[in-house]
Coordinates of C-alpha atoms in Angstrom, one line a residue:
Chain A
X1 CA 0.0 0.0 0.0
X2 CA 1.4 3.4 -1.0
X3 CA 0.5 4.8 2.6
X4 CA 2.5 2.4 4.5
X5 CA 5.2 2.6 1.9
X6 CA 5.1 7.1 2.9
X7 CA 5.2 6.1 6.5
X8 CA 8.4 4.3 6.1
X9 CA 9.9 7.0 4.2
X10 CA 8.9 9.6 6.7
X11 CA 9.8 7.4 9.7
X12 CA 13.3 6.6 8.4
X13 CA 14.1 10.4 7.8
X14 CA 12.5 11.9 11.1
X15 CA 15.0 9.3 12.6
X16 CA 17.6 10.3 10.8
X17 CA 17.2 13.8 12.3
X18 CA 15.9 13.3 15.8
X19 CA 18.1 9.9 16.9
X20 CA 22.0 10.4 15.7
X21 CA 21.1 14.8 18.1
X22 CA 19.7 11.9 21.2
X23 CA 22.4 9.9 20.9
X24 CA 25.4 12.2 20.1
X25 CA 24.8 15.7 21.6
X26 CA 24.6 15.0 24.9
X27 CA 27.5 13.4 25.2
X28 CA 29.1 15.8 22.8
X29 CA 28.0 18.9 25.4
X30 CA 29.3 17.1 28.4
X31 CA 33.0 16.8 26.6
X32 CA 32.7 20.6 25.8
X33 CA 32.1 22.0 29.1
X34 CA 34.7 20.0 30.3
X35 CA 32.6 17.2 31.9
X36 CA 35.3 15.1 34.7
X37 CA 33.7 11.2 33.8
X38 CA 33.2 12.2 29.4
X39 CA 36.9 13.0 29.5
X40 CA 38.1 10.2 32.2
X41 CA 36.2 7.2 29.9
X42 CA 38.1 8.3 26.8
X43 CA 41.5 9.1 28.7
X44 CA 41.4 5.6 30.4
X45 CA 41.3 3.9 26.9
X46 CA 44.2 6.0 25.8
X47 CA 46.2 5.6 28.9
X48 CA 46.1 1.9 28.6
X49 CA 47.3 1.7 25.0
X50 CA 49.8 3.5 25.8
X51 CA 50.9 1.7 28.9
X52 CA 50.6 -1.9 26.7
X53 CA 53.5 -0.9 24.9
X54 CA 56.8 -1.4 26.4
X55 CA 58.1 -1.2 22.3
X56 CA 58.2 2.6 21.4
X57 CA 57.4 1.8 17.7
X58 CA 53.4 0.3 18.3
X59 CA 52.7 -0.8 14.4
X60 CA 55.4 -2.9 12.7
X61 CA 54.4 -2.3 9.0
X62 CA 57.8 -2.8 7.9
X63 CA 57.7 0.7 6.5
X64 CA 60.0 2.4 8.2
X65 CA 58.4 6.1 7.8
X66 CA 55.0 4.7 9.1
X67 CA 55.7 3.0 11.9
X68 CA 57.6 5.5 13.1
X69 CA 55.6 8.5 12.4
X70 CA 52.5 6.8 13.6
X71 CA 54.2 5.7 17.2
X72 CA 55.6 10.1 17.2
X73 CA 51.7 10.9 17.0
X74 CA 50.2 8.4 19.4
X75 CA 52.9 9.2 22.3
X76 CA 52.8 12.9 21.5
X77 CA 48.4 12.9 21.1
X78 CA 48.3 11.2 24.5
X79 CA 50.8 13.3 26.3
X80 CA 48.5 16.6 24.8
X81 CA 45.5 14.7 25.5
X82 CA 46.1 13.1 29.0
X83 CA 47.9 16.8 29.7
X84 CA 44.7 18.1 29.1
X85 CA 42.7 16.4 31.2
X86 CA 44.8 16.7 33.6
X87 CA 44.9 20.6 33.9
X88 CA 41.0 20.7 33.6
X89 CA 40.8 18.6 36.7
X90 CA 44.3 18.3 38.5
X91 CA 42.9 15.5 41.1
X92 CA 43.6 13.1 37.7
X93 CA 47.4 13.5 37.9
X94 CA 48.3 10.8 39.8
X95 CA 45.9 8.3 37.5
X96 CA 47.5 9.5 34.3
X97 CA 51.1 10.4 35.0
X98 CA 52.3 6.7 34.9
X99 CA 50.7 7.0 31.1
X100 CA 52.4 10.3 30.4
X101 CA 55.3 9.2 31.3
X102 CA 55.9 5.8 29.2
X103 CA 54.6 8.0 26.4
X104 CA 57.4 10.7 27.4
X105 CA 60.1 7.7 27.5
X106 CA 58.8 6.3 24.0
X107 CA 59.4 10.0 22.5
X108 CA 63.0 10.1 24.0
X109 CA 63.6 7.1 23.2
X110 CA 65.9 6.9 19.5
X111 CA 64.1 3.8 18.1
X112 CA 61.0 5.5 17.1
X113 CA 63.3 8.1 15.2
X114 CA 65.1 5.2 13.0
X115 CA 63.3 6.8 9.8
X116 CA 64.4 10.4 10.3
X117 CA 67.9 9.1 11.4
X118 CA 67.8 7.2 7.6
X119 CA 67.0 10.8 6.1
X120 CA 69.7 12.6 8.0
X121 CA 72.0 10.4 8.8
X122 CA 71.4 10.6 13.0
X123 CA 68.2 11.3 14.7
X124 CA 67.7 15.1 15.9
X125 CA 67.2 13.5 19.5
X126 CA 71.2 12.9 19.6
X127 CA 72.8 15.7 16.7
X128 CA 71.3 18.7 14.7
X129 CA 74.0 20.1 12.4
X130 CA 73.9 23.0 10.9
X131 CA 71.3 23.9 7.9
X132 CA 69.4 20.7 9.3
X133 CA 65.7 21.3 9.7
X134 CA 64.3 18.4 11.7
X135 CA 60.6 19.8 12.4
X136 CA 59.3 16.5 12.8
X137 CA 61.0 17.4 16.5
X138 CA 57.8 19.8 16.9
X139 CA 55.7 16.7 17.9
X140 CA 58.1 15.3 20.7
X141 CA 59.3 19.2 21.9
X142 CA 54.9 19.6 22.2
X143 CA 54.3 16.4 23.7
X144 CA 57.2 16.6 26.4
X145 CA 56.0 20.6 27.2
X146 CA 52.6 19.3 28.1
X147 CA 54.5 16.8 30.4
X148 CA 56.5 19.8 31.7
X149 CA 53.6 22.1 32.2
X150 CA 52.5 19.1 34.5
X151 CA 55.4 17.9 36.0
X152 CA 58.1 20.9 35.9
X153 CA 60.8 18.9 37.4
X154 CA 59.9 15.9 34.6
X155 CA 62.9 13.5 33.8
X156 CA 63.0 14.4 29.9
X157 CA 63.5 18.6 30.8
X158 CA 67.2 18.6 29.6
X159 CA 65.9 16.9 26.3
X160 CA 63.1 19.2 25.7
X161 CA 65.0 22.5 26.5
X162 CA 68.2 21.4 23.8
X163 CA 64.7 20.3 21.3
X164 CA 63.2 23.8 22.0
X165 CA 66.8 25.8 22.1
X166 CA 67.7 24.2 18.7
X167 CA 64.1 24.6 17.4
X168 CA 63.6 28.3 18.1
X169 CA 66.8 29.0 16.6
X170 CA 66.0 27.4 13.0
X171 CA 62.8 29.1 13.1
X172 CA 63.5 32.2 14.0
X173 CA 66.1 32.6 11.5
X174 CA 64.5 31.4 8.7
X175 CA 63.2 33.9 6.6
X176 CA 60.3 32.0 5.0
X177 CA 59.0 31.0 8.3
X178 CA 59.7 27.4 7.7
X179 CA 62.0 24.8 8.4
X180 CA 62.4 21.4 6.9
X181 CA 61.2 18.3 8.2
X182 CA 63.0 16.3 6.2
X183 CA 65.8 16.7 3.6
X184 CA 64.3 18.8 0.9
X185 CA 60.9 18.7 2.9
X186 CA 58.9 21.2 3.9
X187 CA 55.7 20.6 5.7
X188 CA 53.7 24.1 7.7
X189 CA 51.6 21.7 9.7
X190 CA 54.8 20.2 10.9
X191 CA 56.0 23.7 11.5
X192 CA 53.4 24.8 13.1
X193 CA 54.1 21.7 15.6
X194 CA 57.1 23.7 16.4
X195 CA 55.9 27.0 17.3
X196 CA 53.0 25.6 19.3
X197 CA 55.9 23.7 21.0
X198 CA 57.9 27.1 21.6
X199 CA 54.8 28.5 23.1
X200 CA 54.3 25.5 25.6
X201 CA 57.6 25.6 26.5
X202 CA 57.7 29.2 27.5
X203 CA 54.2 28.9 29.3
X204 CA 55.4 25.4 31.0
X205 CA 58.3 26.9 32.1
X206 CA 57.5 30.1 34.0
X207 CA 59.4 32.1 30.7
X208 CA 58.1 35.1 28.5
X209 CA 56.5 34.0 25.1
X210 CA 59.1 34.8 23.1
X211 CA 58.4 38.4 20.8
X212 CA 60.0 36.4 18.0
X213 CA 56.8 34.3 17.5
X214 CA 54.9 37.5 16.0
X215 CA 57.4 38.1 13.6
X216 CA 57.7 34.4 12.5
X217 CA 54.1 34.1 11.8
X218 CA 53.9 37.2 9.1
X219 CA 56.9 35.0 7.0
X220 CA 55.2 31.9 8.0
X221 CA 51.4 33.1 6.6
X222 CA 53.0 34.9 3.6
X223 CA 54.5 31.6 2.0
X224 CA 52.5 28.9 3.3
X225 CA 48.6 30.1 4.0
X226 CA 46.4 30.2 0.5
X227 CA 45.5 33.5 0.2
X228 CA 42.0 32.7 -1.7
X229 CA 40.7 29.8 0.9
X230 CA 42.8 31.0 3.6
X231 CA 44.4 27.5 4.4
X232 CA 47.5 26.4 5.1
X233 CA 49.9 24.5 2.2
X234 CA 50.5 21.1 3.3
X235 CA 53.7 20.9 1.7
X236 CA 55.4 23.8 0.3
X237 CA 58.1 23.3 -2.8
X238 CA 58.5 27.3 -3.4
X239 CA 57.1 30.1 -1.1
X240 CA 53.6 30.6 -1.8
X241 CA 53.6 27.0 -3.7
X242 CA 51.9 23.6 -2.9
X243 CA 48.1 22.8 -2.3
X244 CA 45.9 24.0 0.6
X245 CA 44.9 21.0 2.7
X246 CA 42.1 20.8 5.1
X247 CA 43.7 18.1 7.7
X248 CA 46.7 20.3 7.6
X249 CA 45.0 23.6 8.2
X250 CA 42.5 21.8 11.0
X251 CA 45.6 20.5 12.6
X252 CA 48.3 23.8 12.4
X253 CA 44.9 25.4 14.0
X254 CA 45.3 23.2 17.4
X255 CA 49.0 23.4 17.8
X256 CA 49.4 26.9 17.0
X257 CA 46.7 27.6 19.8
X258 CA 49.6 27.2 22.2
X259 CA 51.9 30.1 20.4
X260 CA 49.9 32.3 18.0
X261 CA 46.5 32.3 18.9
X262 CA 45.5 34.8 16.3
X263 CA 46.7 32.9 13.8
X264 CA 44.8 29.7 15.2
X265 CA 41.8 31.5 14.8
X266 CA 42.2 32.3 11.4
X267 CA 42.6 29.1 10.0
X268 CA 40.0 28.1 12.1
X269 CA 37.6 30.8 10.4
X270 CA 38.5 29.3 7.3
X271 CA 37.8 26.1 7.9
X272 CA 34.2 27.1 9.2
X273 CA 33.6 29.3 6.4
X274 CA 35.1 27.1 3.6
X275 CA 35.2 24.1 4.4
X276 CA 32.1 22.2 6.3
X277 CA 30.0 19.7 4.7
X278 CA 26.6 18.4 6.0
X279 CA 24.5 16.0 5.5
X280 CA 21.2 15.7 8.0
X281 CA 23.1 17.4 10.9
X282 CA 26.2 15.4 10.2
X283 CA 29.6 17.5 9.6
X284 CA 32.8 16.7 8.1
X285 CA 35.7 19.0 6.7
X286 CA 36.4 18.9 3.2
X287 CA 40.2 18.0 2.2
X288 CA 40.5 20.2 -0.6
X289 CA 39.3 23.7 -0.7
X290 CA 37.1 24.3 -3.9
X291 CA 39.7 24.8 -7.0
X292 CA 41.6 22.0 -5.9
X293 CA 41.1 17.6 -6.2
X294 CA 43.4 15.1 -4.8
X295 CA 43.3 11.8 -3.4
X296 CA 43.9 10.7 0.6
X297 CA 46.9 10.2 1.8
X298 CA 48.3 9.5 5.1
X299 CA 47.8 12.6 6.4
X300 CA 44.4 13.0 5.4
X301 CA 42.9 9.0 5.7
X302 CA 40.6 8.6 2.9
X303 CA 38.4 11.4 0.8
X304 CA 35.1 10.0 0.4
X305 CA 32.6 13.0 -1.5
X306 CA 35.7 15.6 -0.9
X307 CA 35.4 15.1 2.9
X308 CA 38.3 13.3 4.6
X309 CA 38.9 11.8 8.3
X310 CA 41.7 13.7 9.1
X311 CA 39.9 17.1 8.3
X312 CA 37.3 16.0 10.4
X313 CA 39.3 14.9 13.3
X314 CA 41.5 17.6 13.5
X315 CA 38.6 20.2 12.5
X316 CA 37.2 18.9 16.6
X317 CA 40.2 20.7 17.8
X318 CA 40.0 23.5 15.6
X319 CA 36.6 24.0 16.5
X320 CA 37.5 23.5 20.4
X321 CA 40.5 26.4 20.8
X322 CA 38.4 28.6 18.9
X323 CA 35.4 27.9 21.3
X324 CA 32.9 27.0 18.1
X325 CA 30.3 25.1 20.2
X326 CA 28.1 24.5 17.2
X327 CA 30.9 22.9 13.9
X328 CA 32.2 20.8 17.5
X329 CA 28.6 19.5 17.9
X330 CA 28.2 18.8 14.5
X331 CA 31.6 17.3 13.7
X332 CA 31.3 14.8 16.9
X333 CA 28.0 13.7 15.3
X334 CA 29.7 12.5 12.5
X335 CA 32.6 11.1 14.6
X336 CA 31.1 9.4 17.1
X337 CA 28.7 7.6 14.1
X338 CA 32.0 6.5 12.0
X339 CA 34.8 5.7 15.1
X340 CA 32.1 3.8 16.8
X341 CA 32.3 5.0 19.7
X342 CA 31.8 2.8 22.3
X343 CA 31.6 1.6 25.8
X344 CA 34.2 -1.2 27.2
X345 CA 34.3 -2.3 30.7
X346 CA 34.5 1.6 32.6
X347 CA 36.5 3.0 29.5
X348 CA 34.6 4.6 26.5
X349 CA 36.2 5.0 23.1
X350 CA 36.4 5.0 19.5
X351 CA 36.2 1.0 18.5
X352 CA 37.5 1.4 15.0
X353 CA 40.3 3.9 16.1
X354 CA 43.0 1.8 17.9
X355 CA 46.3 3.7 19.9
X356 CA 46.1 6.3 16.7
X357 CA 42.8 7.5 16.3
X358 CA 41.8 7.3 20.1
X359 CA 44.6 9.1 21.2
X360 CA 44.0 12.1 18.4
X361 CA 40.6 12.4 19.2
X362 CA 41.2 12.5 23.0
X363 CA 43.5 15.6 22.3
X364 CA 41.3 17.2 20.1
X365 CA 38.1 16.5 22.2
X366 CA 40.0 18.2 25.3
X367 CA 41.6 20.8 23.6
X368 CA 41.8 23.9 25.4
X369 CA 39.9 27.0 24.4
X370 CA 41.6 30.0 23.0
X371 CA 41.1 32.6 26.0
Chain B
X1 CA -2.0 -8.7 17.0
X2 CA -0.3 -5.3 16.7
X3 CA 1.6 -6.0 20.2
X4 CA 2.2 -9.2 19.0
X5 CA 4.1 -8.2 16.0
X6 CA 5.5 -5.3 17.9
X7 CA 7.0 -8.2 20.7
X8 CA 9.0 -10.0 17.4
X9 CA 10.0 -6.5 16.4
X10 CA 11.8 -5.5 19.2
X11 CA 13.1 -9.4 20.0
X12 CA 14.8 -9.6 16.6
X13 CA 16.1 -6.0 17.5
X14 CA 17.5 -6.4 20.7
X15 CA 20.5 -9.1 19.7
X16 CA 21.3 -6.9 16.8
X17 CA 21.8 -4.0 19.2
X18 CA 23.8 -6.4 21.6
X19 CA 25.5 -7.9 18.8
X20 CA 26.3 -4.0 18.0
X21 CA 27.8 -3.7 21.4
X22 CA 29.6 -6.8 22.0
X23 CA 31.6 -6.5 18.5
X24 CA 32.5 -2.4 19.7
X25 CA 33.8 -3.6 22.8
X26 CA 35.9 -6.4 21.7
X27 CA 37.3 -4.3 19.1
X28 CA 38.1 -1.9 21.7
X29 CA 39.4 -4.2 23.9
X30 CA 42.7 -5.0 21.2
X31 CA 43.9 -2.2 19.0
X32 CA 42.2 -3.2 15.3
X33 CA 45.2 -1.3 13.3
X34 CA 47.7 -3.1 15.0
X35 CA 45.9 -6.6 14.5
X36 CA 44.9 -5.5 10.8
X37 CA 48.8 -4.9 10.1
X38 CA 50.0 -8.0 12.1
X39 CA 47.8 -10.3 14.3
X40 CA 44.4 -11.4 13.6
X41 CA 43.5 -10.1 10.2
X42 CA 40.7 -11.5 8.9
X43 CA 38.8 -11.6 12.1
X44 CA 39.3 -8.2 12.7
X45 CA 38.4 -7.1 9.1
X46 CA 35.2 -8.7 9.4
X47 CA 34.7 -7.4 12.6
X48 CA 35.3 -3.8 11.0
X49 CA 33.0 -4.3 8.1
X50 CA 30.2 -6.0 10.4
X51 CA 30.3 -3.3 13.1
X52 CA 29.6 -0.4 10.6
X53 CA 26.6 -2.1 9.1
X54 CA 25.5 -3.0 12.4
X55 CA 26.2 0.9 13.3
X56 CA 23.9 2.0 10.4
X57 CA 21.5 -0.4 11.1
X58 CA 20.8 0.7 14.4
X59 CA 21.2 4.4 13.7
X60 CA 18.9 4.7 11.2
X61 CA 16.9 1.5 10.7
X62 CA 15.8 -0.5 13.6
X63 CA 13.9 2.7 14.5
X64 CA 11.8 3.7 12.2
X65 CA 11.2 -0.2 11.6
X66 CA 9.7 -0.6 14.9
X67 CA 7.8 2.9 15.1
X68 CA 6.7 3.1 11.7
X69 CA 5.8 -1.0 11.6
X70 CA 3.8 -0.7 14.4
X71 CA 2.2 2.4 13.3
X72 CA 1.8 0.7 9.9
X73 CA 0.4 -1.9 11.5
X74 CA -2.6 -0.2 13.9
X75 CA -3.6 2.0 10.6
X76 CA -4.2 -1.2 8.9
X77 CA -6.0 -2.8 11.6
X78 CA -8.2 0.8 11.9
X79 CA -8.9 0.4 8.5
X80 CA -10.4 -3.4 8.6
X81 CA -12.2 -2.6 11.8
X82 CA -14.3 0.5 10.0
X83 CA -17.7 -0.4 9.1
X84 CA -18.5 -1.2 5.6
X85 CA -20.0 1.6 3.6
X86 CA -24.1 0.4 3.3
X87 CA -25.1 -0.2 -0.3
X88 CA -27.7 1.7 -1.8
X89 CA -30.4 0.0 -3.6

């Protein structure tokens, strides 16, 4: 009958917008305003994958640049994210500073930089000669300040003031505002790892924010921010050359909240003006502005209909320092739906995400508002 | 017979739902990229692929197949119950 056949069209779409806002917002609201249990589910899953792994390299593809990269991101996304927590409700330190801690030893520790020691011939954690960039050192100099804002006397603080003394110099002497990664490579997100990670240090430490910061970020916007879509290059062959990416942009946006914060909002804006794609309430960030295609790539996970993972992800954080309530809501709909989020034993987390995605989303979903 | 059929609704829905659950928590219980790239791969792959279609079916099926079943359901049984129209001679 063609009246049953309309209410099953109509129930199906009325679910579609009531059920995913019963099921996700709440939860969502609860991890904005900072709720103690929302943030203590997620952070126990993240705390115990970290604390499984005596190995500081967690996935043995055999690709060297992988497995290392990947291990730099989970130790350094759980120190930011446990950090977090911790400084929104400081009772937690004891019950996640064993957890910071292996993840502070696995970023000191040389094995998980075998694959930039292959591209320079020694990892920066031992040598950084001069003309050497080595701004994969952002993510270990940011992880281990979050440690240090924590735990000032921390057993890594010699390490990260020689990461942050050798950092700062590069960077502030560079006169395109950028610093290779590796060899030949230049990446802004990566970059922008290492001025957040200037930032932390000076605020973990009891120092002035260095003025130098300000000055960095005019060079740094002027060759590697899009002028049209206002986001940032993910990898730059010529000042002012290489394609705006949306993971990269959603991702500089977080780290740079803890150095430029102007800046931070920017890209931010752009992403909220530019870049969101919904579907029935659902958000996600599109990779590529518009004028630009591409496929995924490790940085971005896959691009399904122009929108990608990392984007979307990284977009939670965005959305977080820059304290937009509403893109956060929208983009944890779609987050929650996709990781699977889900309840095991008295942890809660992302089921599809593993180490990796559980411990990037528990940084982004506790990321710190801009004040 | 409308509560009836509403009783075989919701029992066929609930182990889905559990089903739903159980595969989330077991997944989360071992680190699915790391067993993808070197432990149990198949298992884990068809745990992947089963747990988003259970995910979609009980986001935005199970629903609207209960409520709008049931409210299918008591229309059609409104409709038999009305009195025939009386034919005129």
């Amino acid at each position: 009958m063609i009246w049953r056949l309309g209410i099953g069209v109509l129930a199906l779409m009325l679910n579609a917008l009531i059920l995913p806002r019963i099921l996700c917002d709440p939860p969502a609201h609860r991890l904005w305003s900072g709720d103690r249990d929302a943030q203590v589910a997620l952070a126990d899953t993240v705390a115990r994958y970290v604390q499984a792994s005596p190995d500081p390299i967690y996935y043995h593809t055999g690709l060297l640049r992988f497995d290392g990269q990947s291990a730099v991101a989970i130790d350094q996304m759980a120190l930011l994210g446990l950090g977090q927590v911790v400084t929104r409700h400081p009772e937690l330190a004891e019950r996640y500073l064993p957890a910071m801690h292996a993840a502070a030893d696995h970023l000191a520790d040389r094995r998980q930089l075998t694959y930039a020691a292959h591209a320079y011939g020694s990892s920066g954690l031992v040598r950084l000669d001069p003309g050497e960039g080595h701004a994969y050192l952002g993510y270990h100099a940011l992880g281990l300040g979050m440690l240090r804002r924590i735990e000032p006397q921390m057993p890594h603080a010699a390490l990260h003031d020689r990461l942050i003394r050798d950092l700062s110099r590069r960077l502030f002497a560079s006169s395109t505002g950028l610093i290779e990664t590796y060899p030949g490579e230049l990446w802004p997100p990566d970059v922008s790892a290492v001025a957040g990670a200037i930032g932390l240090h000076a605020s973990a430490t009891g120092a002035q924010r260095p003025a130098a910061l300000d000055r960095w970020a005019e060079r740094f916007v002027r060759c590697s921010v899009h002028a049209d879509s206002g986001m940032l290059r993910q990898r730059v062959y010529a000042c002012g050359q290489g394609k705006p990416r949306g993971s990269g942009t959603a991702l500089a946006a977080y780290f740079l909240s803890f150095s430029n914060p102007e800046l931070s909002l920017r890209l931010h804006q752009s992403l909220a003006q530019g870049a969101e794609r919904s579907l029935l309430g659902f958000s996600a960030l599109r990779e590529h502005p518009v004028g630009f295609s591409g496929r995924g790539d490790v940085d971005s996970g896959p691009v399904i209909a122009g929108v990608s993972i990392g984007a979307t992800g990284f977009g939670l954080g965005a959305a977080r320092v820059a304290g937009d309530r509403g893109l956060f809501v929208r983009l944890h709909r779609t987050t929650r739906l996709f990781g699977v989020s889900m309840p095991h034993g008295g942890e809660r987390g992302f089921a599809v995400g593993g180490a990796l995605g559980n411990a990037l989303l528990l940084a982004m979903l506790t990321a710190e508002e801009i004040p | 017979m409308i509560v009836r059929r509403l009783i075989l609704r919701l029992s066929l829905a609930a182990p889905i739902v559990l089903l739903h659950r159980s595969l989330g928590s077991w997944l989360l219980g071992l680190d699915p990229i790391h067993e993808l790239i070197s432990g149990q791969r198949w298992p884990v792959a068809v745990a992947l692929v089963g747990l988003a279609g259970l995910r979609l079916l009980c986001w935005f099926a199970l629903v609207p197949w209960i409520v709008g079943g049931s409210l299918a359901d008591w229309l059609s049984a409104r409709e038999a119950a009305r009195p025939e129209p009386r034919r005129s001679r």
